[in-house]
Coordinates of C-alpha atoms and ligand atoms in Angstrom, one line a residue:
M1 CA 0.0 0.0 0.0
Y2 CA 2.4 2.7 1.3
N3 CA 1.8 6.2 -0.1
E4 CA -0.3 4.7 -2.9
V5 CA -3.6 5.4 -1.1
D6 CA -5.6 8.0 -3.1
L7 CA -7.0 10.3 -0.4
N8 CA -9.3 11.9 -3.0
K9 CA -11.3 8.6 -3.2
I10 CA -12.1 8.6 0.5
D11 CA -15.6 9.8 1.4
I12 CA -14.9 12.2 4.2
N13 CA -18.6 12.7 4.9
S14 CA -19.1 9.1 5.9
E15 CA -18.4 7.8 9.4
P16 CA -14.7 7.1 10.1
P17 CA -13.7 3.4 9.6
A18 CA -12.8 1.6 12.8
E19 CA -9.9 -0.4 11.4
E20 CA -6.3 0.8 11.1
P21 CA -4.6 2.1 9.0
F22 CA -7.8 3.0 7.0
R23 CA -9.1 5.1 9.9
Q24 CA -6.0 7.3 9.7
Y25 CA -6.1 7.7 5.9
Y26 CA -9.7 8.9 6.4
F27 CA -8.5 11.6 8.8
M28 CA -5.7 12.5 6.5
A29 CA -8.2 13.1 3.8
K30 CA -10.3 15.2 6.2
C31 CA -7.2 17.3 7.1
R32 CA -6.4 17.7 3.4
E33 CA -9.7 19.3 2.9
W34 CA -8.6 21.8 5.6
V35 CA -5.3 22.3 3.8
R36 CA -7.2 23.1 0.5
N37 CA -9.1 25.9 2.3
F38 CA -6.0 27.2 3.9
E39 CA -4.3 27.4 0.5
R40 CA -7.3 29.2 -1.0
K41 CA -7.3 31.7 1.9
N42 CA -3.6 32.3 2.2
G43 CA -2.3 31.6 -1.3
R44 CA 0.3 29.2 0.0
C45 CA 0.8 25.7 1.5
P46 CA 0.8 25.4 5.3
T47 CA 4.3 24.6 6.6
A48 CA 5.5 22.0 9.0
S49 CA 8.6 21.7 11.2
V50 CA 9.4 18.5 13.0
Q51 CA 12.3 18.5 15.5
T52 CA 13.9 15.3 16.7
F53 CA 15.5 15.3 20.2
G54 CA 16.4 11.7 20.7
C55 CA 18.0 8.5 19.2
Q56 CA 17.6 6.8 15.8
M57 CA 14.3 5.4 16.9
N58 CA 13.0 8.8 17.7
A59 CA 14.4 10.1 14.3
R60 CA 12.5 7.3 12.5
D61 CA 9.3 8.3 14.4
S62 CA 9.8 11.9 13.1
E63 CA 10.0 10.6 9.6
K64 CA 6.7 8.9 10.1
I65 CA 5.2 12.2 11.4
I66 CA 6.6 14.1 8.4
G67 CA 5.2 11.4 6.2
I68 CA 1.7 11.9 7.5
L69 CA 1.9 15.7 7.4
K70 CA 3.2 15.7 3.8
C71 CA 0.4 13.3 2.8
I72 CA -2.0 15.8 4.3
G73 CA -0.5 18.6 2.2
Y74 CA 1.9 20.3 4.5
E75 CA 5.3 21.5 3.2
E76 CA 8.3 20.8 5.3
T77 CA 10.4 23.7 6.5
G78 CA 13.5 24.0 8.7
S79 CA 12.2 27.1 10.5
E80 CA 10.3 26.8 13.7
E81 CA 8.1 29.7 12.5
A82 CA 5.8 27.2 10.8
D83 CA 2.0 26.5 10.7
I84 CA 2.6 23.3 12.7
V85 CA 5.6 22.6 14.9
V86 CA 6.2 19.1 16.3
F87 CA 8.7 18.5 19.1
N88 CA 9.6 14.8 19.2
T89 CA 11.1 14.5 22.7
C90 CA 13.6 12.4 24.5
T91 CA 14.0 11.8 28.2
V92 CA 17.0 9.5 28.5
R93 CA 18.9 12.1 30.3
E94 CA 17.6 15.0 32.4
N95 CA 19.3 17.8 30.6
A96 CA 17.3 16.8 27.5
N97 CA 14.1 17.6 29.4
L98 CA 15.3 20.9 30.7
K99 CA 16.2 22.1 27.3
L100 CA 12.8 21.2 26.0
Y101 CA 10.9 23.5 28.4
G102 CA 13.0 26.4 27.1
R103 CA 12.2 25.5 23.5
I104 CA 8.4 25.3 24.1
G105 CA 8.5 28.7 25.8
Q106 CA 10.3 30.1 22.7
L107 CA 7.4 29.0 20.5
K108 CA 5.1 31.4 22.3
K109 CA 6.4 34.4 20.3
Y110 CA 5.7 32.6 17.0
K111 CA 2.1 31.8 18.1
K112 CA 1.6 35.5 18.9
K113 CA 2.4 36.3 15.3
N114 CA 0.4 33.4 13.9
P115 CA -2.4 32.5 16.3
D116 CA -3.5 29.5 14.1
M117 CA -0.1 27.9 14.6
V118 CA -0.4 24.3 16.0
T119 CA 2.1 23.1 18.5
V120 CA 2.5 19.4 19.0
L121 CA 4.6 17.5 21.6
C122 CA 5.2 13.8 21.4
G123 CA 7.9 11.2 22.1
C124 CA 9.4 9.6 25.2
M125 CA 9.1 12.5 27.6
M126 CA 5.4 12.6 27.0
Q127 CA 5.1 9.1 28.6
E128 CA 6.0 10.7 31.9
D129 CA 3.1 12.0 34.0
E130 CA 5.1 14.7 35.7
A131 CA 6.3 16.3 32.4
V132 CA 2.8 16.3 31.0
E133 CA 1.4 17.9 34.2
K134 CA 4.0 20.6 34.0
I135 CA 3.2 21.4 30.4
R136 CA -0.6 21.4 31.1
K137 CA -0.1 23.9 33.9
S138 CA 2.6 26.2 32.4
Y139 CA 2.5 26.0 28.6
N140 CA -0.9 26.9 27.3
N141 CA 0.6 27.4 23.8
V142 CA 0.7 23.6 23.4
D143 CA -2.2 22.2 21.3
I144 CA -1.7 18.5 21.0
I145 CA 0.3 16.0 23.2
F146 CA 0.6 12.3 22.3
G147 CA 3.0 9.5 23.4
T148 CA 5.2 6.8 21.9
H149 CA 2.4 4.2 21.5
N150 CA 0.0 6.2 19.3
I151 CA 2.1 8.1 16.8
F152 CA 0.0 6.6 14.1
K153 CA -2.9 8.6 15.4
L154 CA -1.5 12.0 14.5
A155 CA -3.9 12.6 11.6
E156 CA -6.9 11.9 13.9
L157 CA -5.8 14.2 16.6
L158 CA -4.9 16.9 14.1
A159 CA -8.4 16.6 12.5
I160 CA -9.9 17.3 15.9
K161 CA -7.8 20.4 16.3
L162 CA -8.1 21.7 12.7
L163 CA -11.8 20.9 12.1
D164 CA -13.2 22.3 15.2
M165 CA -14.5 19.0 16.5
P166 CA -15.3 18.8 20.2
G167 CA -12.3 19.4 22.4
T168 CA -10.5 21.8 20.1
K169 CA -10.3 24.7 22.4
K170 CA -8.5 22.7 25.0
M171 CA -5.1 21.1 24.9
I172 CA -5.6 17.6 23.3
V173 CA -3.8 15.1 25.4
D174 CA -3.8 11.4 24.3
I175 CA -1.3 9.2 26.0
W176 CA -1.5 5.5 26.2
E177 CA 0.1 3.6 29.0
K178 CA 0.7 0.5 27.0
P179 CA 1.1 -0.1 23.3
A180 CA -1.7 -1.8 21.3
G181 CA -0.9 -3.6 18.1
I182 CA 1.6 -2.3 15.6
V183 CA 0.0 -0.3 12.8
E184 CA 1.6 -1.0 9.5
E185 CA 1.5 0.7 6.2
L186 CA 1.4 4.4 7.1
P187 CA 3.4 6.9 5.1
A188 CA 7.0 7.7 6.1
E189 CA 9.3 10.3 4.7
R190 CA 13.1 9.9 4.7
K191 CA 15.9 12.4 5.0
Y192 CA 18.0 10.8 2.3
P193 CA 16.5 9.2 -0.8
F194 CA 19.1 6.4 -0.9
K195 CA 19.1 5.2 2.7
S196 CA 16.5 4.6 5.4
G197 CA 16.0 3.4 9.0
V198 CA 13.5 0.5 9.3
N199 CA 12.0 -0.4 12.7
I200 CA 12.2 -4.1 13.3
M201 CA 11.0 -4.0 16.9
F202 CA 9.8 -1.5 19.5
G203 CA 10.2 -1.3 23.2
C204 CA 12.7 -3.0 25.5
N205 CA 12.6 -5.7 28.2
N206 CA 16.0 -5.3 29.7
F207 CA 15.5 -2.8 32.5
C208 CA 19.1 -1.7 32.8
S209 CA 18.9 -0.1 36.3
Y210 CA 19.8 3.4 35.1
C211 CA 17.5 3.5 32.0
I212 CA 14.1 5.0 31.5
V213 CA 13.5 3.6 28.0
P214 CA 11.5 0.4 29.0
Y215 CA 9.2 2.7 31.0
V216 CA 8.5 5.1 28.2
R217 CA 8.6 2.7 25.2
G218 CA 6.9 -0.3 26.7
R219 CA 7.7 -4.0 26.4
E220 CA 9.5 -5.5 23.5
R221 CA 7.4 -6.1 20.4
S222 CA 8.8 -7.4 17.1
R223 CA 7.3 -6.7 13.7
E224 CA 6.4 -9.6 11.5
P225 CA 9.3 -10.5 9.2
E226 CA 7.0 -10.3 6.2
D227 CA 6.0 -6.7 7.0
I228 CA 9.7 -5.8 7.4
I229 CA 10.7 -7.4 4.1
K230 CA 7.7 -5.7 2.3
E231 CA 8.8 -2.3 3.6
I232 CA 12.4 -2.8 2.6
Q233 CA 11.3 -4.0 -0.8
H234 CA 9.2 -0.9 -1.2
L235 CA 12.1 1.3 -0.2
V236 CA 14.5 -0.4 -2.6
N237 CA 12.0 0.0 -5.4
D238 CA 12.0 3.7 -4.5
G239 CA 15.8 4.1 -4.7
V240 CA 17.1 3.0 -1.3
V241 CA 20.4 1.1 -1.3
E242 CA 21.2 1.1 2.4
V243 CA 18.9 0.2 5.4
M244 CA 19.5 0.5 9.1
L245 CA 17.5 -2.0 11.0
L246 CA 16.4 -0.4 14.3
G247 CA 15.6 -1.7 17.7
Q248 CA 16.7 -1.1 21.3
N249 CA 18.2 -4.7 21.3
V250 CA 18.1 -6.1 17.8
N251 CA 19.6 -9.4 19.0
S252 CA 16.5 -10.4 20.7
Y253 CA 14.4 -9.7 17.6
G254 CA 11.6 -12.2 16.8
K255 CA 11.5 -14.0 20.2
N256 CA 7.9 -12.9 20.9
L257 CA 6.4 -13.6 17.5
K258 CA 3.8 -16.3 17.0
D259 CA 6.4 -18.0 14.7
P260 CA 9.6 -17.0 16.4
I261 CA 12.6 -16.3 14.2
S262 CA 16.1 -15.1 15.1
F263 CA 17.7 -11.8 14.2
T264 CA 20.3 -13.7 12.0
E265 CA 17.5 -15.4 10.1
L266 CA 15.8 -12.0 9.5
L267 CA 19.2 -10.6 8.2
K268 CA 19.5 -13.5 5.8
R269 CA 16.1 -12.8 4.4
V270 CA 16.8 -9.1 4.1
E271 CA 20.1 -9.8 2.4
R272 CA 18.2 -11.7 -0.4
I273 CA 16.4 -8.5 -1.4
E274 CA 17.8 -7.7 -4.9
G275 CA 19.0 -4.1 -5.4
L276 CA 19.7 -3.6 -1.7
K277 CA 23.4 -3.0 -1.2
R278 CA 24.1 -2.4 2.4
I279 CA 22.6 -3.4 5.7
R280 CA 23.3 -1.9 9.1
F281 CA 21.6 -2.5 12.5
M282 CA 21.4 -0.9 15.8
T283 CA 21.7 -1.6 18.8
S284 CA 23.2 -4.8 19.9
H285 CA 23.1 -5.8 23.5
P286 CA 26.3 -7.8 24.3
K287 CA 24.4 -10.3 26.3
D288 CA 22.4 -11.4 23.3
L289 CA 24.9 -11.3 20.5
S290 CA 24.8 -14.8 19.0
D291 CA 27.6 -16.9 17.4
G292 CA 25.3 -17.3 14.5
L293 CA 25.2 -13.5 13.9
I294 CA 29.0 -13.2 14.3
E295 CA 29.5 -16.0 11.7
F296 CA 27.0 -14.3 9.3
M297 CA 28.7 -11.0 9.7
G298 CA 31.9 -12.6 8.4
Q299 CA 30.2 -14.2 5.4
S300 CA 27.6 -11.6 4.3
K301 CA 28.2 -9.5 1.3
K302 CA 25.8 -6.8 2.4
L303 CA 26.2 -6.4 6.1
C304 CA 28.4 -3.4 6.9
H305 CA 31.4 -4.1 9.1
H306 CA 30.3 -1.9 11.9
L307 CA 29.0 -3.1 15.3
H308 CA 27.7 -0.7 18.0
L309 CA 28.2 -2.7 21.2
P310 CA 27.4 -0.6 24.2
L311 CA 29.7 -1.3 27.1
Q312 CA 28.3 1.1 29.7
S313 CA 31.0 0.3 32.3
G314 CA 34.1 -1.8 32.3
S315 CA 33.7 -2.9 35.9
S316 CA 32.0 -6.3 36.4
R317 CA 30.8 -5.1 39.8
I318 CA 29.0 -2.1 38.3
L319 CA 27.8 -4.1 35.3
K320 CA 26.0 -6.4 37.8
I321 CA 24.3 -3.5 39.5
M322 CA 23.4 -2.0 36.1
N323 CA 21.7 -5.3 35.3
R324 CA 23.6 -5.8 32.1
H325 CA 24.2 -9.6 32.4
Y326 CA 27.8 -9.7 31.2
T327 CA 31.2 -9.1 32.8
K328 CA 34.3 -7.2 31.8
E329 CA 35.9 -10.5 30.8
S330 CA 33.0 -11.9 28.8
Y331 CA 32.6 -8.6 27.0
L332 CA 36.3 -8.6 26.0
E333 CA 36.0 -12.3 24.9
L334 CA 33.1 -11.3 22.7
V335 CA 35.1 -8.5 21.1
E336 CA 37.9 -10.9 20.4
K337 CA 35.5 -13.5 18.9
I338 CA 34.0 -10.8 16.6
R339 CA 37.5 -9.5 15.5
K340 CA 38.5 -13.0 14.6
A341 CA 35.5 -13.6 12.4
V342 CA 35.4 -10.1 10.9
P343 CA 39.0 -8.7 11.1
D344 CA 38.1 -5.3 9.6
I345 CA 35.1 -4.7 11.9
A346 CA 34.7 -1.2 13.4
I347 CA 33.3 -1.4 17.0
T348 CA 31.7 1.6 18.6
T349 CA 30.2 1.8 22.1
D350 CA 28.3 3.8 24.7
I351 CA 29.8 4.5 28.1
I352 CA 28.3 6.0 31.3
V353 CA 30.5 7.6 33.9
G354 CA 29.4 8.3 37.5
F355 CA 26.9 5.5 38.0
P356 CA 26.0 5.3 41.7
G357 CA 28.8 3.8 43.7
E358 CA 31.3 3.9 40.9
T359 CA 34.8 4.0 42.6
E360 CA 38.1 5.1 41.1
E361 CA 38.9 1.4 40.7
D362 CA 35.7 0.7 38.8
F363 CA 36.4 3.7 36.6
K364 CA 39.9 2.5 35.8
E365 CA 38.4 -0.8 34.6
T366 CA 36.3 1.2 32.1
L367 CA 39.5 2.9 30.8
D368 CA 41.2 -0.5 30.6
V369 CA 38.4 -1.9 28.4
I370 CA 38.5 1.1 26.1
E371 CA 42.2 0.4 25.5
K372 CA 41.8 -3.3 25.1
A373 CA 38.7 -3.2 22.9
E374 CA 40.2 -0.6 20.6
Y375 CA 37.0 1.1 19.9
D376 CA 36.7 3.1 16.7
S377 CA 34.5 5.6 18.6
A378 CA 32.5 5.9 21.8
F379 CA 29.6 8.0 22.9
T380 CA 30.3 9.1 26.5
F381 CA 27.6 10.1 29.0
I382 CA 27.5 11.4 32.5
Y383 CA 25.1 9.3 34.5
S384 CA 21.8 11.1 34.8
K385 CA 19.3 10.1 37.6
R386 CA 16.0 9.1 36.1
T387 CA 13.1 9.0 38.5
G388 CA 11.4 5.6 38.7
T389 CA 14.5 3.6 37.7
P390 CA 16.2 1.5 40.4
A391 CA 19.5 3.4 40.2
A392 CA 17.8 6.6 41.1
S393 CA 17.2 5.4 44.7
M394 CA 20.7 3.9 45.1
E395 CA 22.9 5.3 47.7
A396 CA 26.4 6.8 47.1
Q397 CA 25.6 8.9 44.1
V398 CA 29.0 10.1 42.8
S399 CA 29.7 13.8 43.4
E400 CA 29.5 16.2 40.5
E401 CA 33.2 17.2 40.8
V402 CA 34.4 13.6 40.7
V403 CA 32.2 12.8 37.8
K404 CA 33.5 15.8 35.8
E405 CA 37.1 14.9 36.4
R406 CA 36.5 11.2 35.3
F407 CA 34.5 12.4 32.3
E408 CA 37.5 14.5 31.1
R409 CA 39.8 11.5 31.5
L410 CA 37.4 9.3 29.7
L411 CA 37.1 11.7 26.8
K412 CA 40.9 11.8 26.5
T413 CA 41.3 8.1 26.5
V414 CA 38.5 7.6 23.9
Q415 CA 40.0 10.3 21.6
C416 CA 43.4 8.8 21.9
T417 CA 42.3 5.2 21.1
S418 CA 40.0 6.2 18.3
A419 CA 42.7 8.4 16.6
K420 CA 45.1 5.5 16.8
K421 CA 42.5 3.2 15.4
A422 CA 41.6 5.5 12.5
S423 CA 45.2 6.0 11.5
L424 CA 45.6 2.3 10.9
S425 CA 43.3 2.5 7.8
E426 CA 45.2 5.4 6.1
G427 CA 46.1 4.4 2.6
K428 CA 43.4 1.8 2.3
I429 CA 40.6 1.9 -0.3
A430 CA 37.1 1.7 1.0
D431 CA 33.6 1.6 -0.6
V432 CA 31.9 4.9 0.3
L433 CA 28.2 5.7 0.0
V434 CA 28.1 9.3 -1.0
E435 CA 25.6 11.2 1.1
E436 CA 25.8 14.9 0.4
K437 CA 27.7 17.9 -0.8
N438 CA 30.2 19.1 1.7
V439 CA 28.9 22.4 3.0
Q440 CA 32.3 23.6 4.3
E441 CA 34.4 22.8 1.3
E442 CA 33.4 23.8 -2.3
G443 CA 33.8 20.9 -4.7
F444 CA 33.8 18.3 -2.0
V445 CA 31.3 15.6 -1.1
T446 CA 30.9 13.5 2.0
G447 CA 30.1 9.8 2.4
R448 CA 30.4 6.9 4.7
T449 CA 32.4 3.7 4.7
G450 CA 30.9 0.4 5.7
Q451 CA 32.7 0.9 9.0
N452 CA 30.7 4.1 9.4
Y453 CA 33.6 6.5 9.1
L454 CA 32.9 9.8 7.3
V455 CA 35.0 10.6 4.3
H456 CA 35.4 14.0 2.6
F457 CA 36.7 13.9 -1.0
K458 CA 36.6 15.9 -4.2
G459 CA 33.6 15.1 -6.3
D460 CA 30.3 16.5 -7.5
E461 CA 26.7 16.1 -6.7
S462 CA 26.1 13.4 -9.4
L463 CA 27.9 11.0 -7.0
I464 CA 25.2 11.4 -4.3
G465 CA 23.5 8.0 -3.6
K466 CA 26.3 6.0 -5.3
I467 CA 28.8 3.7 -3.7
V468 CA 32.3 4.5 -5.0
P469 CA 35.8 3.3 -4.1
V470 CA 37.8 6.0 -2.2
K471 CA 41.3 6.0 -1.0
L472 CA 41.5 7.0 2.7
C473 CA 44.4 9.4 2.5
E474 CA 44.5 11.3 5.8
S475 CA 42.8 10.5 9.1
K476 CA 41.4 13.4 11.0
G477 CA 40.0 11.4 14.0
F478 CA 36.4 10.7 13.2
Y479 CA 36.7 11.5 9.5
Y480 CA 39.1 11.0 6.6
Y481 CA 40.2 13.1 3.6
G482 CA 40.0 10.7 0.7
E483 CA 40.5 10.5 -3.1
I484 CA 38.0 8.9 -5.4
Q485 CA 39.5 6.0 -7.5
R486 CA 38.5 6.9 -11.0
N487 CA 38.9 3.4 -12.5
F488 CA 35.8 1.9 -10.9
Ligands
LIG501 N1 19.2 0.2 23.8 C1 20.4 0.8 23.7 C2 20.6 2.2 24.3 C3 19.5 3.2 24.3 S1 19.8 4.6 25.2 C4 21.4 -0.1 24.4 O1 21.1 -0.8 25.3 O2 22.5 0.0 24.1 C5 21.4 5.2 24.6 C6 22.4 5.3 25.6 O3 22.1 6.3 26.5 C7 22.7 4.1 26.4 O4 23.5 3.1 25.8 C8 23.4 4.6 27.6 O5 24.8 4.7 27.5 C9 22.8 6.0 27.7 N2 22.0 6.2 28.9 C10 20.8 5.5 29.1 N3 20.3 5.9 30.3 C11 21.2 6.8 30.9 C12 21.2 7.6 32.1 N4 20.3 7.5 33.0 N5 22.3 8.4 32.3 C13 23.3 8.5 31.3 N6 23.3 7.8 30.2 C14 22.2 7.0 29.9
LIG502 FE1 17.9 1.0 28.1 FE2 19.2 -1.2 28.6 FE3 16.9 -1.3 27.1 FE4 19.2 -0.2 26.2 S1 18.9 -2.4 26.7 S2 17.1 0.7 26.1 S3 20.1 0.7 28.0 S4 17.1 -0.7 29.3
LIG503 FE1 15.5 9.1 24.1 FE2 13.3 7.7 23.8 FE3 15.4 7.2 22.2 S1 14.2 8.3 25.7 S2 17.1 7.8 23.5 S3 14.2 9.1 22.3 S4 14.0 5.7 23.0

């Protein structure tokens, strides 16, 4: 189906259908009628701005939101001075929340200029009662709030707002505590025409003791493999050459399906799709990474040689309290096994510093793993207390001063190991998927290697979307200057 639904054929004067996704297409058609009137009145399309605050999953949700808005007839704009502004929020760390309140406040001035502007909040932070209460009380410029489990309902909620149905004058708040079924076949936009994220599962069952995600995204649910393959096939027919399969823990994909299948089996099916050239996935929990997957990574022609394998801490003692289900030793063994099977693999990670009770010794274990694992890069985070998680009520929270000092040392170690690692590939030739014109340097384009390194090299726009061989001439830490090999 995807994008092929003809909204003009929907009878918007009939009762809305009960079944999804048809119900939503009905409301899209209703909203489109509103858009037509807007165009007649204002002589232009209404504009939409969707801002992503969180992870890849959050970014993919934003693409679904843009897909629905474009289907209705909105035109996307980068400016927040738009006819509809959507903030797709994240709550994984507290500073993300604090920033958001400031940003909502700033929108008030745009609403003064354009009283018909619609402000929408959605995403993980909206699954938290406290946050929603605060917004209800202090931000009357917000029109619609929904959560992570009912993104598909955007058109329906917007129709209530735009078409003066009951409830319009008030803030529309629709948050579900739990997910219902997965709604397939709604439109989704993508940032690049040649690559796309694809959700393979939603939610998380792991309950790492510091993490809010399972509370705001619900329990793990996998999509049916047939639905995933159908979506990717559709994307490939539309020009996509690279997909990134998305889930909080892709290694446990398929376990809760009626006919369970493993993640490796799914990858094998995806690999068979003709025309698809590259497959990535994110994120892998070390406790569930199977030997079958490692073996397949070594054999596959399409799987990129990049693995994001969050460590969180190098101390087995802390890992236990974090509820991660692996130790320093088993993690390092895993890394060794992967490197043996896939020698040119790039491994990246996430690290938290300052988890409650972390001692200098624990922290040194983390530094030790960084050196031993030879990461290509690492995202480093200062531990943030999330109300409702077990870690928030643990004693011995580490002082701000100690955390800051450790964080500086962590950054230095990470920078040093990744620079060393990147320099090892200097002089090699890599296949690069060209993504965009380089904005800083005239006549240059930027692309990505299978290992996920950025490469800048001389070239023109006609290369965008193509995979070309490029010599990695000079390493600059997290990117290279390269030279395209003309004889490809
Ligand atoms: N599902 C993924 C991670 C999702 S959240 C995984 O398990 O790897 C992304 C990263 O945010 C985590 O890997 C972790 O490093 C970090 N993070 C999560 N909760 C945090 C907290 N309370 N404080 C600081 N960092 C946190
Ligand atoms: Fe959070 Fe752990 Fe789930 Fe990742 S695996 S989303 S860190 S609870
Ligand atoms: Fe943030 Fe939600 Fe992702 S809390 S990190 S946007 S799953």
